[in-house]
Amino acid sequence: MFVKPDNTYNDIRYRSLNKWLDDMEEHEDIAVRCGVPLARDYVKYLKDEIKRLNEENQLKNTHMKKLIEKYRTK
């Protein structure tokens, strides 16, 4: 009944970003090379933030369902 979400597009996009960052690590310009770790850290921060917000949303949904059931039974 439950279908696992298809993340193929996001996986390809993430691998493409990592490939591009790997290429930029070998760039001759030091400013470009030094920006790569910052970009990787920012992407990691964004993924963690998305995960946190999804968990928060799930918690709110659960709480709202309980409230709705509580008021329906009254």
PDB file of C-alpha atoms in Angstrom:
ATOM      1  CA  MET A   1       0.000   0.000   0.000  1.00  0.00           C
ATOM      2  CA  PHE A   2       2.785   2.416   0.880  1.00  0.00           C
ATOM      3  CA  VAL A   3       5.150   3.287  -1.928  1.00  0.00           C
ATOM      4  CA  LYS A   4       8.692   4.433  -1.307  1.00  0.00           C
ATOM      5  CA  PRO A   5       9.195   7.935  -2.756  1.00  0.00           C
ATOM      6  CA  ASP A   6      11.267   8.059  -5.931  1.00  0.00           C
ATOM      7  CA  ASN A   7      14.380  10.136  -5.215  1.00  0.00           C
ATOM      8  CA  THR A   8      16.162   9.359  -8.482  1.00  0.00           C
ATOM      9  CA  TYR A   9      16.173  12.989  -9.615  1.00  0.00           C
ATOM     10  CA  ASN A  10      17.527  14.241  -6.281  1.00  0.00           C
ATOM     11  CA  ASP A  11      20.200  11.531  -6.214  1.00  0.00           C
ATOM     12  CA  ILE A  12      21.385  12.445  -9.717  1.00  0.00           C
ATOM     13  CA  ARG A  13      21.393  16.126  -8.820  1.00  0.00           C
ATOM     14  CA  TYR A  14      23.377  15.486  -5.621  1.00  0.00           C
ATOM     15  CA  ARG A  15      25.950  13.323  -7.431  1.00  0.00           C
ATOM     16  CA  SER A  16      26.267  15.974 -10.136  1.00  0.00           C
ATOM     17  CA  LEU A  17      26.916  18.647  -7.516  1.00  0.00           C
ATOM     18  CA  ASN A  18      29.548  16.483  -5.839  1.00  0.00           C
ATOM     19  CA  LYS A  19      31.242  15.800  -9.197  1.00  0.00           C
ATOM     20  CA  TRP A  20      31.311  19.510  -9.945  1.00  0.00           C
ATOM     21  CA  LEU A  21      32.765  20.272  -6.497  1.00  0.00           C
ATOM     22  CA  ASP A  22      35.393  17.558  -7.010  1.00  0.00           C
ATOM     23  CA  ASP A  23      36.357  19.229 -10.292  1.00  0.00           C
ATOM     24  CA  MET A  24      36.525  22.623  -8.600  1.00  0.00           C
ATOM     25  CA  GLU A  25      38.913  21.243  -5.943  1.00  0.00           C
ATOM     26  CA  GLU A  26      41.466  20.802  -8.718  1.00  0.00           C
ATOM     27  CA  HIS A  27      40.983  24.331 -10.091  1.00  0.00           C
ATOM     28  CA  GLU A  28      44.086  26.515 -10.435  1.00  0.00           C
ATOM     29  CA  ASP A  29      42.498  29.497  -8.684  1.00  0.00           C
ATOM     30  CA  ILE A  30      42.974  29.262  -4.918  1.00  0.00           C
ATOM     31  CA  ALA A  31      39.740  31.187  -4.218  1.00  0.00           C
ATOM     32  CA  VAL A  32      37.770  28.532  -6.104  1.00  0.00           C
ATOM     33  CA  ARG A  33      39.548  25.644  -4.353  1.00  0.00           C
ATOM     34  CA  CYS A  34      39.044  27.167  -0.919  1.00  0.00           C
ATOM     35  CA  GLY A  35      35.347  27.735  -1.545  1.00  0.00           C
ATOM     36  CA  VAL A  36      34.675  24.036  -2.089  1.00  0.00           C
ATOM     37  CA  PRO A  37      34.721  23.008   1.613  1.00  0.00           C
ATOM     38  CA  LEU A  38      32.407  25.904   2.404  1.00  0.00           C
ATOM     39  CA  ALA A  39      29.993  24.786  -0.315  1.00  0.00           C
ATOM     40  CA  ARG A  40      30.072  21.193   0.966  1.00  0.00           C
ATOM     41  CA  ASP A  41      29.388  22.361   4.523  1.00  0.00           C
ATOM     42  CA  TYR A  42      26.487  24.502   3.318  1.00  0.00           C
ATOM     43  CA  VAL A  43      24.934  21.614   1.384  1.00  0.00           C
ATOM     44  CA  LYS A  44      25.265  19.403   4.484  1.00  0.00           C
ATOM     45  CA  TYR A  45      23.651  22.134   6.604  1.00  0.00           C
ATOM     46  CA  LEU A  46      20.741  22.399   4.153  1.00  0.00           C
ATOM     47  CA  LYS A  47      20.184  18.627   4.135  1.00  0.00           C
ATOM     48  CA  ASP A  48      20.214  18.581   7.945  1.00  0.00           C
ATOM     49  CA  GLU A  49      17.787  21.509   8.059  1.00  0.00           C
ATOM     50  CA  ILE A  50      15.406  19.772   5.653  1.00  0.00           C
ATOM     51  CA  LYS A  51      15.523  16.642   7.800  1.00  0.00           C
ATOM     52  CA  ARG A  52      14.846  18.670  10.963  1.00  0.00           C
ATOM     53  CA  LEU A  53      11.913  20.493   9.371  1.00  0.00           C
ATOM     54  CA  ASN A  54      10.409  17.230   8.100  1.00  0.00           C
ATOM     55  CA  GLU A  55      10.612  15.744  11.586  1.00  0.00           C
ATOM     56  CA  GLU A  56       9.059  18.883  13.069  1.00  0.00           C
ATOM     57  CA  ASN A  57       6.276  18.769  10.505  1.00  0.00           C
ATOM     58  CA  GLN A  58       5.599  15.113  11.272  1.00  0.00           C
ATOM     59  CA  LEU A  59       5.382  15.918  14.978  1.00  0.00           C
ATOM     60  CA  LYS A  60       2.927  18.746  14.314  1.00  0.00           C
ATOM     61  CA  ASN A  61       0.808  16.516  12.084  1.00  0.00           C
ATOM     62  CA  THR A  62       0.667  13.854  14.775  1.00  0.00           C
ATOM     63  CA  HIS A  63      -0.328  16.415  17.386  1.00  0.00           C
ATOM     64  CA  MET A  64      -3.022  17.901  15.148  1.00  0.00           C
ATOM     65  CA  LYS A  65      -4.488  14.460  14.464  1.00  0.00           C
ATOM     66  CA  LYS A  66      -4.729  13.838  18.212  1.00  0.00           C
ATOM     67  CA  LEU A  67      -6.440  17.185  18.746  1.00  0.00           C
ATOM     68  CA  ILE A  68      -8.917  16.538  15.950  1.00  0.00           C
ATOM     69  CA  GLU A  69      -9.797  13.136  17.379  1.00  0.00           C
ATOM     70  CA  LYS A  70     -10.146  14.623  20.856  1.00  0.00           C
ATOM     71  CA  TYR A  71     -12.654  17.245  19.685  1.00  0.00           C
ATOM     72  CA  ARG A  72     -14.554  14.837  17.460  1.00  0.00           C
ATOM     73  CA  THR A  73     -15.285  12.569  20.386  1.00  0.00           C
ATOM     74  CA  LYS A  74     -16.760  15.383  22.476  1.00  0.00           C
TER      75      LYS A  74
END
